[in-house]
Tab-separated table of C-alpha atoms in Angstrom:
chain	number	residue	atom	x	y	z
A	1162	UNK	CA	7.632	30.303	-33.267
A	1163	UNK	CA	5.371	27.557	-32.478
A	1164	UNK	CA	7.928	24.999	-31.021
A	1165	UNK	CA	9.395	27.938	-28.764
A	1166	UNK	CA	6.008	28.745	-27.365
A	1167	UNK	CA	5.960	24.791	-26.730
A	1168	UNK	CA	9.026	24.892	-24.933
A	1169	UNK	CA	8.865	27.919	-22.742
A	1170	UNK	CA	5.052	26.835	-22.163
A	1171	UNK	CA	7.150	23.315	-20.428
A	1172	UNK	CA	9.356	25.827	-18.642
A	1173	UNK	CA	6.822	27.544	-17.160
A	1174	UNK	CA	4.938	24.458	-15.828
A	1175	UNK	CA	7.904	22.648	-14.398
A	1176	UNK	CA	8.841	25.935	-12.773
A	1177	UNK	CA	5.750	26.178	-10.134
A	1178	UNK	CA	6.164	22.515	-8.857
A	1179	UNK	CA	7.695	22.691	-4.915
A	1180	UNK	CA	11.113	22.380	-4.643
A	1181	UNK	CA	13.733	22.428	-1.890
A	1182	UNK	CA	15.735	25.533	-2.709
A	1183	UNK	CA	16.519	27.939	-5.719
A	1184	UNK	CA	19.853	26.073	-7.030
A	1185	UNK	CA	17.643	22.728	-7.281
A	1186	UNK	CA	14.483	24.364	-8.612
A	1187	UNK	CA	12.796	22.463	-11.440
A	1188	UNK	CA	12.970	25.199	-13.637
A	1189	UNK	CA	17.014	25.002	-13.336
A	1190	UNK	CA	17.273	20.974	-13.412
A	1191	UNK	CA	14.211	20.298	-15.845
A	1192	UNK	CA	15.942	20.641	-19.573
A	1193	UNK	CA	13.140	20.167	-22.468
A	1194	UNK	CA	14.699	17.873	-25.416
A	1195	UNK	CA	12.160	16.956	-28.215
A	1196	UNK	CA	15.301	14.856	-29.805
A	1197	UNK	CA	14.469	11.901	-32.235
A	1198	UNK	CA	16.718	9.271	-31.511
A	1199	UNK	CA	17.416	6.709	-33.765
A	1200	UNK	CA	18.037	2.961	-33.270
A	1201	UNK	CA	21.449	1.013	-34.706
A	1202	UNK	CA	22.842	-2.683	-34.984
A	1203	UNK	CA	19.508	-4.160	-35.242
A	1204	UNK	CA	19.532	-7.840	-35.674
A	1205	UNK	CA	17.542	-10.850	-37.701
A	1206	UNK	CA	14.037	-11.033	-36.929
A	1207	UNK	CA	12.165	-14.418	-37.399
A	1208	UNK	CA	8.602	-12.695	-36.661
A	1209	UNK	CA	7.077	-9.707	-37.933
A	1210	UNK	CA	9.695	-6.622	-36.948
A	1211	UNK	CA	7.647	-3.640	-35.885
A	1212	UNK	CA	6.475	-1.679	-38.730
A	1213	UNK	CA	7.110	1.279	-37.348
A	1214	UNK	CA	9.297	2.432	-34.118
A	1215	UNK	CA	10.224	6.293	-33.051
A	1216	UNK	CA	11.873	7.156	-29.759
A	1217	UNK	CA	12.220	10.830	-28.836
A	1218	UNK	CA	14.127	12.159	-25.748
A	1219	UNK	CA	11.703	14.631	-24.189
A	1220	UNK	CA	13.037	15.436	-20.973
A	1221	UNK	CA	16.446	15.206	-18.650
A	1222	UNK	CA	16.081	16.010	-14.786
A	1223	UNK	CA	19.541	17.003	-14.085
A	1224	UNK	CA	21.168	15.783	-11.106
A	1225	UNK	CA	20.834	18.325	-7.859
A	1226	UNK	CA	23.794	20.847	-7.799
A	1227	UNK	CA	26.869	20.070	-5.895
A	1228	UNK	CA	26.613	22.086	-3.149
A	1229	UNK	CA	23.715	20.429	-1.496
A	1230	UNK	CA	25.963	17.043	-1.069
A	1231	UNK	CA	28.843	17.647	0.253
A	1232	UNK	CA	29.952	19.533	-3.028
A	1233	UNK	CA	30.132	16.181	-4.405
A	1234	UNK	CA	28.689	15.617	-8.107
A	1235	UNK	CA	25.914	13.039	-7.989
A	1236	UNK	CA	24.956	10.746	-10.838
A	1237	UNK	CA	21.505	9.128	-11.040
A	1238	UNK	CA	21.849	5.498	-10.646
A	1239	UNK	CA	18.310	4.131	-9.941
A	1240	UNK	CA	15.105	4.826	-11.052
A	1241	UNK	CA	11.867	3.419	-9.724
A	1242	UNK	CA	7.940	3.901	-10.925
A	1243	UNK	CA	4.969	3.836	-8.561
A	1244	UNK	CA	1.818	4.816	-10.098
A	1245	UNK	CA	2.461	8.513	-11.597
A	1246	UNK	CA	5.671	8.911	-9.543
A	1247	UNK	CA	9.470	8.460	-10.490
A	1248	UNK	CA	11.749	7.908	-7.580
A	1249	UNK	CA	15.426	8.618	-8.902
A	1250	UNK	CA	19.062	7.468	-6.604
A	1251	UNK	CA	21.510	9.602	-6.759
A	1252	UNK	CA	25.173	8.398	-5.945
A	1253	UNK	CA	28.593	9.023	-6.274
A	1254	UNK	CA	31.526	7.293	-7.934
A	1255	UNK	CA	33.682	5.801	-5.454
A	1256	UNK	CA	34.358	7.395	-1.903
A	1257	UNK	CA	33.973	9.427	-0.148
A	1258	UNK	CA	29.949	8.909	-0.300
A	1259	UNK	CA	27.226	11.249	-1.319
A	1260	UNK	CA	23.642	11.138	-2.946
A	1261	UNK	CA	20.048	12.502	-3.005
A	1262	UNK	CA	16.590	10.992	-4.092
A	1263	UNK	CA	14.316	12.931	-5.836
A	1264	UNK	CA	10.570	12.590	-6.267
A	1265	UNK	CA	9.217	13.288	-9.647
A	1266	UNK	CA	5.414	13.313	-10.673
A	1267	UNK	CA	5.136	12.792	-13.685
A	1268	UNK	CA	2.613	14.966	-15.065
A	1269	UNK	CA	-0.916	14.098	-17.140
A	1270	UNK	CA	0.460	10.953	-18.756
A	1271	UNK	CA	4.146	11.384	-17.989
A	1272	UNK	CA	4.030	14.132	-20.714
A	1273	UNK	CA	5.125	17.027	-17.896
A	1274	UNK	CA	7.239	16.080	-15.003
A	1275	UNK	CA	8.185	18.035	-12.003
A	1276	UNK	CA	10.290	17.427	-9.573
A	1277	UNK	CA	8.099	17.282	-6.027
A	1278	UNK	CA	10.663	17.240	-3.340
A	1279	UNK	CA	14.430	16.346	-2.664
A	1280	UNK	CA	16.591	14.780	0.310
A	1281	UNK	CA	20.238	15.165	-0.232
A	1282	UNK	CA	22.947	13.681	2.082
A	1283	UNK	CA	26.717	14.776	2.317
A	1284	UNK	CA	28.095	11.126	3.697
A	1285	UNK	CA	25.490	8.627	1.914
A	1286	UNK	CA	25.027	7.084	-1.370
A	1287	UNK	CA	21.541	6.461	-2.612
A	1288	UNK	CA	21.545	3.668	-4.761
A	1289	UNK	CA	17.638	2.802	-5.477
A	1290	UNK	CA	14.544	3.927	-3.916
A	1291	UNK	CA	11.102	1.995	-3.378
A	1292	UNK	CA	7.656	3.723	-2.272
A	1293	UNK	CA	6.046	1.413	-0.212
A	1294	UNK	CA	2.556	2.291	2.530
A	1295	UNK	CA	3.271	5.745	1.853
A	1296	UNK	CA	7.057	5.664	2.867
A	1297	UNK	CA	9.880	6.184	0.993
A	1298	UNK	CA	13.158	3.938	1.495
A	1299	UNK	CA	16.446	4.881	0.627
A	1300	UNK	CA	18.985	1.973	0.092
A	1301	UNK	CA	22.560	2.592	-0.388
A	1302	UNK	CA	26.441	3.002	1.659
A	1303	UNK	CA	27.144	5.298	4.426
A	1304	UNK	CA	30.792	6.417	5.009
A	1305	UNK	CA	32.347	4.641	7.466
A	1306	UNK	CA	29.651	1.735	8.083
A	1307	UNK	CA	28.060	0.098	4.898
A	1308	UNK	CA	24.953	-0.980	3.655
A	1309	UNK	CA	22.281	1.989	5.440
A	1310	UNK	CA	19.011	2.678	5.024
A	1311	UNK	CA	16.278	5.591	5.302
A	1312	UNK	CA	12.793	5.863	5.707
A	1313	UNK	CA	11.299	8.524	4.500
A	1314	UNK	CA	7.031	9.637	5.195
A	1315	UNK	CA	6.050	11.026	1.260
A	1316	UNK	CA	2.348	12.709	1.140
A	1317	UNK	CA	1.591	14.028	-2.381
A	1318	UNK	CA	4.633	13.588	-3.314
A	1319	UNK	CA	6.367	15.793	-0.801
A	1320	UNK	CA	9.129	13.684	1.509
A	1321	UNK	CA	8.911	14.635	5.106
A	1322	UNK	CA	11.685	14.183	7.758
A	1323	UNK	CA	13.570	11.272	8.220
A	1324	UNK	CA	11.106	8.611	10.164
A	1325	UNK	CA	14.002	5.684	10.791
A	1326	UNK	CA	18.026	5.444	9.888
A	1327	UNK	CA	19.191	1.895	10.137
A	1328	UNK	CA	22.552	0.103	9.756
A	1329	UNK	CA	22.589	-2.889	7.708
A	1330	UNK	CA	25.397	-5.756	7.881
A	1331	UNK	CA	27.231	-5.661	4.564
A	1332	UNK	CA	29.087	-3.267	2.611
A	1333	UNK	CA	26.314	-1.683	0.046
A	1334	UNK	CA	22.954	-2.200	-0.495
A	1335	UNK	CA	22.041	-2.606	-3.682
A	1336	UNK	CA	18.441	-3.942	-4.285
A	1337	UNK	CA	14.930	-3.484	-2.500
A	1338	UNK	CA	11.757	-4.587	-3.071
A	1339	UNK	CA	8.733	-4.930	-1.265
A	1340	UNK	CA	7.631	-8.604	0.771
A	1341	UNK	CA	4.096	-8.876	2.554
A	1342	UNK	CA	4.425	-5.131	3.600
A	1343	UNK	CA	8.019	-5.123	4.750
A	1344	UNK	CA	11.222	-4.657	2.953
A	1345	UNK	CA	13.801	-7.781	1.516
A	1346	UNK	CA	17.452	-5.973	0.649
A	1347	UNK	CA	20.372	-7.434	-1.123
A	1348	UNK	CA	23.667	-5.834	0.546
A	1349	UNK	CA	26.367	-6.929	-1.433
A	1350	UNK	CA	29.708	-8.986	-0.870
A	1351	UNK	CA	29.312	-11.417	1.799
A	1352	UNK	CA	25.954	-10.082	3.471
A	1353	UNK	CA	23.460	-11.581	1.182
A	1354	UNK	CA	19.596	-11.294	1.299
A	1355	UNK	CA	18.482	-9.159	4.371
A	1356	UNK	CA	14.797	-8.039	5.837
A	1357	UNK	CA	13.764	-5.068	7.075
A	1358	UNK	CA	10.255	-5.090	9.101
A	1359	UNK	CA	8.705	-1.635	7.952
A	1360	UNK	CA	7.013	-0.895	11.227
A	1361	UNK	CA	10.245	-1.081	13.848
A	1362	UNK	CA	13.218	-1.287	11.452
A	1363	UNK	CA	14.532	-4.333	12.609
A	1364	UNK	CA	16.746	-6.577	10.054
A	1365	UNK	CA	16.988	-10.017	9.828
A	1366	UNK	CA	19.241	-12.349	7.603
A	1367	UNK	CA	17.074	-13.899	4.990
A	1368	UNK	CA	19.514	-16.341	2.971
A	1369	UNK	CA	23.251	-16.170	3.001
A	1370	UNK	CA	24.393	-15.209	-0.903
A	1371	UNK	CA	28.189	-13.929	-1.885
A	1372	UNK	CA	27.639	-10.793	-3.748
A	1373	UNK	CA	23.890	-10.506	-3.842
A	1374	UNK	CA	23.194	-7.383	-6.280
A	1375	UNK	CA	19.404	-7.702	-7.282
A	1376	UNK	CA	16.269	-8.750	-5.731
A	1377	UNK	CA	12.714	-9.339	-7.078
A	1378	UNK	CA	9.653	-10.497	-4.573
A	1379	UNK	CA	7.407	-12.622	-7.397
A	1380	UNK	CA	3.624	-12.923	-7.167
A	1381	UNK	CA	3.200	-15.840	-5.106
A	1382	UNK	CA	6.147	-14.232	-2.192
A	1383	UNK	CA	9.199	-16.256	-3.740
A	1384	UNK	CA	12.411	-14.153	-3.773
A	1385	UNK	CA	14.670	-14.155	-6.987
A	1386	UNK	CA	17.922	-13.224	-6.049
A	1387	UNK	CA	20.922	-12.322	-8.277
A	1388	UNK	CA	24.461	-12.916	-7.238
A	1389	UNK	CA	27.583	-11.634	-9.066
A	1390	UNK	CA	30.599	-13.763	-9.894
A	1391	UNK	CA	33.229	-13.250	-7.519
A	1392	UNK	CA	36.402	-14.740	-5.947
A	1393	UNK	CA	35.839	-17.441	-3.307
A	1394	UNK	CA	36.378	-15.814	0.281
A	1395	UNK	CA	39.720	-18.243	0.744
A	1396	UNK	CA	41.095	-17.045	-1.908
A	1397	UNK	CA	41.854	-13.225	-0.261
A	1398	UNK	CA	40.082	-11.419	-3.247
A	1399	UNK	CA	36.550	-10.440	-3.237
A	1400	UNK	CA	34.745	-9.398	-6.725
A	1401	UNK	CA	37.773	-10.142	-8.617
A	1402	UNK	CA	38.008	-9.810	-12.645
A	1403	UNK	CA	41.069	-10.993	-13.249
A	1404	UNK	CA	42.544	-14.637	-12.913
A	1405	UNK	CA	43.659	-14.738	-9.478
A	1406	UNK	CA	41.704	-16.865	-7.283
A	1407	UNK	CA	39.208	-18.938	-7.644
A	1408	UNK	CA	36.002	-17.841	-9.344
A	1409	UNK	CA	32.165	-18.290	-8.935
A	1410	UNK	CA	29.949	-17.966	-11.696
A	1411	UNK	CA	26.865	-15.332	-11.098
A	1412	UNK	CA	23.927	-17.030	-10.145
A	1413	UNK	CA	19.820	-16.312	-10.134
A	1414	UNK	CA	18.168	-18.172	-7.379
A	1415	UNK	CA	14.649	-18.546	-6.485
A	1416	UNK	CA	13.793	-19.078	-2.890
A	1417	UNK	CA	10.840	-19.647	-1.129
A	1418	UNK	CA	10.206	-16.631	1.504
A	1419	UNK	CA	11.401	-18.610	4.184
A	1420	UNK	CA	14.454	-19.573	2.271
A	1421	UNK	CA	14.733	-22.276	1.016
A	1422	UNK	CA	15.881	-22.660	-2.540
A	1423	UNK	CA	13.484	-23.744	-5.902
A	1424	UNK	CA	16.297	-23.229	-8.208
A	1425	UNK	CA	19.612	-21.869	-8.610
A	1426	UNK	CA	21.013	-21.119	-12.098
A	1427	UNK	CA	24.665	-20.378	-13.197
A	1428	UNK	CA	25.232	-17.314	-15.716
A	1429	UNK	CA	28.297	-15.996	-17.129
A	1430	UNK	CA	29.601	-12.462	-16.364
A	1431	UNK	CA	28.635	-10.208	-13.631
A	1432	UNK	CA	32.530	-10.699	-12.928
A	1433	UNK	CA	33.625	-6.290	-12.797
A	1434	UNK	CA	34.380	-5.881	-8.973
A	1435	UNK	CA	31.170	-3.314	-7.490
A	1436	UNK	CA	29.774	-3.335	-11.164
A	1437	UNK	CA	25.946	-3.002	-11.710
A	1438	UNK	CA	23.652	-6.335	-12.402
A	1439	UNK	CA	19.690	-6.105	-11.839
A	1440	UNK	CA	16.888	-8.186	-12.888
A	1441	UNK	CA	13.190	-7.856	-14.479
A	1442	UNK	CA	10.535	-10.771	-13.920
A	1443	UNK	CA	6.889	-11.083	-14.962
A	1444	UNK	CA	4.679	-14.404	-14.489
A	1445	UNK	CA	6.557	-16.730	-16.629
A	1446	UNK	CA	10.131	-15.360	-17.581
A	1447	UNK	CA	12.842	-13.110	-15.557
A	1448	UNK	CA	15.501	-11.079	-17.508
A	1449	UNK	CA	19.071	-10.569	-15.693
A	1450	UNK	CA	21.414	-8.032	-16.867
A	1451	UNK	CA	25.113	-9.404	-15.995
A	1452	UNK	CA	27.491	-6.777	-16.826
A	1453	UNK	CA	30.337	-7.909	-19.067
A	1454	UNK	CA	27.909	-10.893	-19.205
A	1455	UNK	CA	24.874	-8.603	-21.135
A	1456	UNK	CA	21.393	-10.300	-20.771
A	1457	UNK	CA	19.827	-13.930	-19.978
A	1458	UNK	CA	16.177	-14.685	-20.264
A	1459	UNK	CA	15.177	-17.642	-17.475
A	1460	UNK	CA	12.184	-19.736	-17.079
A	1461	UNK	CA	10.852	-18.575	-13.612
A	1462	UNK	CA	9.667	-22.046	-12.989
A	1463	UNK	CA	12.685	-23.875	-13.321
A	1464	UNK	CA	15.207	-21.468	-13.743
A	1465	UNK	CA	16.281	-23.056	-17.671
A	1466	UNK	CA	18.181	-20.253	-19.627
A	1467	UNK	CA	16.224	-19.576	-22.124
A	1468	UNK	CA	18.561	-17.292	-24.243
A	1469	UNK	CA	21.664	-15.053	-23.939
A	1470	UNK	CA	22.696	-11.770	-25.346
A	1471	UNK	CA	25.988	-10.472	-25.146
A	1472	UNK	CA	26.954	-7.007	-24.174
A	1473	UNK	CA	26.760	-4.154	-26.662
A	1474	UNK	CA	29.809	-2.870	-27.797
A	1475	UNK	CA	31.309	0.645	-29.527
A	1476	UNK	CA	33.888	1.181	-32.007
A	1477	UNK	CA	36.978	3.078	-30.060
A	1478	UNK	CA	35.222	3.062	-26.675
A	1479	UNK	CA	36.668	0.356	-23.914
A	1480	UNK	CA	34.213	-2.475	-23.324
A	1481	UNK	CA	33.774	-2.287	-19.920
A	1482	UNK	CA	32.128	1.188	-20.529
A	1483	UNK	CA	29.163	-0.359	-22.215
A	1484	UNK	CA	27.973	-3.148	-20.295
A	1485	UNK	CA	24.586	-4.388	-19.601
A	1486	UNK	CA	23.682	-2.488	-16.600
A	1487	UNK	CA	20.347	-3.340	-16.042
A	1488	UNK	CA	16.835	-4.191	-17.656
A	1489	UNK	CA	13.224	-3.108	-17.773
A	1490	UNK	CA	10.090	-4.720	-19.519
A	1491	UNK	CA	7.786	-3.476	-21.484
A	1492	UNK	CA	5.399	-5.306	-23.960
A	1493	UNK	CA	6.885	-7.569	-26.112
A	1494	UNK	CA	10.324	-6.384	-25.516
A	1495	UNK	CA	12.800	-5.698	-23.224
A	1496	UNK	CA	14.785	-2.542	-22.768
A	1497	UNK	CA	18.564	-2.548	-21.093
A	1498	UNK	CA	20.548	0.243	-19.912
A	1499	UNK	CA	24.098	-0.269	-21.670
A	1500	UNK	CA	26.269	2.130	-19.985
A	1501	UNK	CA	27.952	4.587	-22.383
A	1502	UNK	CA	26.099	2.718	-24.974
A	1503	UNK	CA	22.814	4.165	-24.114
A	1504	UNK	CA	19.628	1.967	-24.465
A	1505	UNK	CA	18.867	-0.877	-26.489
A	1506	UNK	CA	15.846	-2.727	-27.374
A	1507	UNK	CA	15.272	-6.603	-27.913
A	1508	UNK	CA	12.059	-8.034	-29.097
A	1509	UNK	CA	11.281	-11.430	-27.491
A	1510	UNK	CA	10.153	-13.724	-30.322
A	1511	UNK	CA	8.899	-17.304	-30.487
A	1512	UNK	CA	12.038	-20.004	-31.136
A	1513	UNK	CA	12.413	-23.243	-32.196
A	1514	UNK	CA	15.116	-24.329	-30.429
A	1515	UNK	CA	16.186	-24.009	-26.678
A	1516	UNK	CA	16.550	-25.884	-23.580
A	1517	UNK	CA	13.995	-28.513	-22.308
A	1518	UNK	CA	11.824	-26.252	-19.884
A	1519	UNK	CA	8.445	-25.513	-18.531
A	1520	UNK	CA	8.434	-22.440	-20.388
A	1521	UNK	CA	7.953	-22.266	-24.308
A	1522	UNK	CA	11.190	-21.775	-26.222
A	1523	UNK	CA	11.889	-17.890	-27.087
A	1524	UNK	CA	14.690	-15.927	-28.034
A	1525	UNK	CA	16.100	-11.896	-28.136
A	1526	UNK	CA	16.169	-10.050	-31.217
A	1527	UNK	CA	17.908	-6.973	-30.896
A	1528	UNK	CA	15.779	-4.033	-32.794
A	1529	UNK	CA	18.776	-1.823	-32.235
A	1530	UNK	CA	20.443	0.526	-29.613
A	1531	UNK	CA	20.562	4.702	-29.234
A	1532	UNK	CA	23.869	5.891	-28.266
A	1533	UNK	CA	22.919	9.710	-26.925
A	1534	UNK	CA	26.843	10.784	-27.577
A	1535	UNK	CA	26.687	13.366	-24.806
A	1536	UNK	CA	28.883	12.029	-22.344
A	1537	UNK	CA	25.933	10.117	-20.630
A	1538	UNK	CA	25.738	6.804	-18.817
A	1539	UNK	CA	23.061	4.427	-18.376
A	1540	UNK	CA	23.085	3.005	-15.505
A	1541	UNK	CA	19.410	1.619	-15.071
A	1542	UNK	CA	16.121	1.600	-16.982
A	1543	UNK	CA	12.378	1.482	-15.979
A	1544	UNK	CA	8.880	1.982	-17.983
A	1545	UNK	CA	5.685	3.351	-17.578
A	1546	UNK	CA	2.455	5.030	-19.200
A	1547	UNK	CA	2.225	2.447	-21.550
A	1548	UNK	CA	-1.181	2.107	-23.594
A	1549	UNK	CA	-2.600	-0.152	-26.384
A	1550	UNK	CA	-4.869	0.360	-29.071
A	1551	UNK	CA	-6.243	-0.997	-32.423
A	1552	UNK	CA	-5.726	0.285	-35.566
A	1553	UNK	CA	-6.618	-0.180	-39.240
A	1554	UNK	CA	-6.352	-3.673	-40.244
A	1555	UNK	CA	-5.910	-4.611	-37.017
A	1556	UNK	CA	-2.657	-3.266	-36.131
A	1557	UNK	CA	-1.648	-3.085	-32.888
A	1558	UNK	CA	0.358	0.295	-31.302
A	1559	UNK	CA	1.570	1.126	-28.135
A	1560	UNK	CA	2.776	3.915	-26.900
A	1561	UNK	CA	4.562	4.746	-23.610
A	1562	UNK	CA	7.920	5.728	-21.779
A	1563	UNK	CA	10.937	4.495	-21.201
A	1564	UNK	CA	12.733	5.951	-17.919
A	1565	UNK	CA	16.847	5.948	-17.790
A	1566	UNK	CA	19.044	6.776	-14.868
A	1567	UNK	CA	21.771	8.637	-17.287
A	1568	UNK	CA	23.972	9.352	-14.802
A	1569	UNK	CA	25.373	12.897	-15.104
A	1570	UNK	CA	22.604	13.737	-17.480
A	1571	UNK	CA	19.906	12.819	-14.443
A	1572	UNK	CA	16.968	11.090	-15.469
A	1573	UNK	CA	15.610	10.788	-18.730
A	1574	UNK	CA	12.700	10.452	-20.205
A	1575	UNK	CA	12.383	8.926	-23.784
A	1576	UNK	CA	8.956	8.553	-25.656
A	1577	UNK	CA	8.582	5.265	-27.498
A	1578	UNK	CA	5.860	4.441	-30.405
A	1579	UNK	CA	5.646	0.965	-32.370
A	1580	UNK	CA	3.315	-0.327	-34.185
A	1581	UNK	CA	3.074	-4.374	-35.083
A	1582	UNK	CA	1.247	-5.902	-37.450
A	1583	UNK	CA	-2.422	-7.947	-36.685
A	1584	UNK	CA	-1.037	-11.175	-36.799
A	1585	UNK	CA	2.124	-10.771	-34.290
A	1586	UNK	CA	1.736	-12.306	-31.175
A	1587	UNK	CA	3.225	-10.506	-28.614
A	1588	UNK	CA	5.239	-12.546	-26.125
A	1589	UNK	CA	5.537	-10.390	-22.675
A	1590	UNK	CA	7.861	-11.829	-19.128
């Protein structure tokens, strides 16, 4: 009796947060889990492995009903964190285009969520959004012109009317991030790295990249940029995967903010025509999930490859189902969104060998992957709430959340406790 009076009790509380209208209430969309998940296909571990490790799913946000986009089902495909809010990109598979971008507080310590407020759209896919000076932008394709974005005003949490609607050159975006109070956008084939000045909207070419798919701004106002692999324009195929034509590799580059390139690094992968790539940085490494290509760690200073994962895979389900979609940080690990495979988690360890690199040699240990077998797909993967603490003996645990973009299961919200012994040095981006 006790765990239903826990469940209604979440209900309840989810049910009085605002919401747009009755067939996107939170009390219809928010579904209570409380499901232990358990990790497979870990790998060797040269350091101390965590002594313990739980993940629970505790809550899907299910995508908005049809009928308020177009009657067109939207998949979550983006999830962002700003202090205690989630802001989840919905999209559509293929065309014709539709999406919605939901605000989600997260409750007293991410433990209750609620959805806020809504926008939906009938002829635009959403593919991430950023809060940025108390504005929300909303990055994606508009039928019949491309890469389009939205500007949203957002006061507790509640989105007001559109503020700004601006056409981008390029087919998609695909990336945003926020650069000295304005907005740097990667748009996809053949449109590169694009600005957007927050106050008047206008856009101006940054650098010129084939297939830009990711964008980070690091501390200092450098750009890392990530490029898929694609056919060379002459060739008369664009994002190709097969043989035809001539290929370029993916590529992370660092620029300056005016532009001008640090470092450029070839990858392998990234090579599925309008598939998903996104990167992760921190002050000394960056993390770049490439698809068919899974996951490379890079020195941010010089751009040296520090290690390379490949893709998850699952026994009777095609590979290009499970590919590395994206990847999110959290301490000592990093977390990647594998498609039908669900999430996985690598440990980043101290290593021996490597390349010759400003950065001290490490490596990725995979502690294992949950597969949610419910028709889900992960599409991208954030964190938050995260806290540390001391234990007996010294050991360390942390506790937090991981955040997945599940397409048609919405966003999800998985719980995740380890613990690590006194004498493991933790090794963050």
């Amino acid at each position: 009796m006790k765990k239903l009076i826990f469940v209604f009790a979440l209900t309840g509380l989810a049910a009085c947060a605002p919401s747009a209208n009755s067939v996107n209430s939170s009390a219809l969309r928010i579904v209570p889990q409380n499901v232990p998940l358990n990790l497979v296909n870990a790998g060797p571990s040269s350091m101390a492995a965590p002594l313990s490790l739980g993940l629970t799913l505790t809550f899907d946000i299910l995508p908005p009903a049809a009928s308020s986009t177009g009657n067109l089902q939207t998949y979550a495909s983006d999830i962002t964190i700003n202090g205690n809010y989630a802001y989840t990109a919905f999209n559509t598979v293929g065309a014709p285009q539709a999406g919605a971008v939901d605000v989600i507080n997260l409750g007293l310590l991410g433990a209750l969520p609620y959805i806020d407020s809504s926008k939906y759209f009938s002829d635009f896919d959403v593919n991430t959004a950023v809060y940025s000076a108390g504005y929300v932008w909303a990055l994606g394709a508009k039928n019949d012109i491309g890469a389009h974005i939205k500007k949203f005003p957002v006061s507790l949490g509640n989105l007001g009317t559109v503020a700004a609607e601006i056409d981008m050159v390029g087919h998609a975006g695909t990336g945003l991030a926020v650069s000295g109070g304005n907005l740097v956008a990667s748009v996809g084939a053949n449109a590169g790295v694009q600005s957007v000045n927050a106050t008047s909207g206008a856009v101006a070419a940054v650098v010129s990249v084939n297939d830009a798919r990711d964008i980070k701004v690091l501390a200092n106002g450098d750009l890392l940029v990530l490029s898929g692999g694609s056919c060379l324009a002459s060739s008369g195929v664009n994002n190709c995967d097969t043989s035809v034509g001539t290929k370029t590799p993916p590529r992370v580059t660092r620029y300056t903010s005016a532009g001008v390139v640090v470092w450029s690094t070839d990858l392998v992968g990234a090579t599925i025509a309008q598939s998903k790539s996104a990167l992760v940085s921190g002050s000394t490494y960056a993390a770049a999930s490439l698809g068919d290509g899974g996951l490379s760690m890079l020195c941010l200073a010089d751009g040296a490859i520090m290690n390379t994962v490949a893709p998850r895979t699952l026994s009777g389900v095609a590979p290009e189902l499970t590919v590395t979609n994206a990847v999110a940080a959290i301490p000592g690990m990093l977390v990647t969104a594998d498609g039908a495979a669900g999430v996985s988690l690598y440990q980043i360890e101290s290593s021996t060998t490597g390349p010759t690199s400003a950065c001290a040699k490490v490596k990725l240990t995979a502690l294992g992957t949950t597969t949610f077998n419910d028709g889900s797909s992960v599409n991208n993967v954030s964190s938050g709430n995260f806290t540390a603490s001391i234990g007996l003996l010294g050991v360390q645990i942390y506790a937090g959340r991981i955040y997945a973009a599940a397409g048609a299961k919405g966003f999800r919200t998985i719980d995740l406790n380890f613990q690590l012994t006194a004498a493991t040095t933790i090794i963050s981006l």
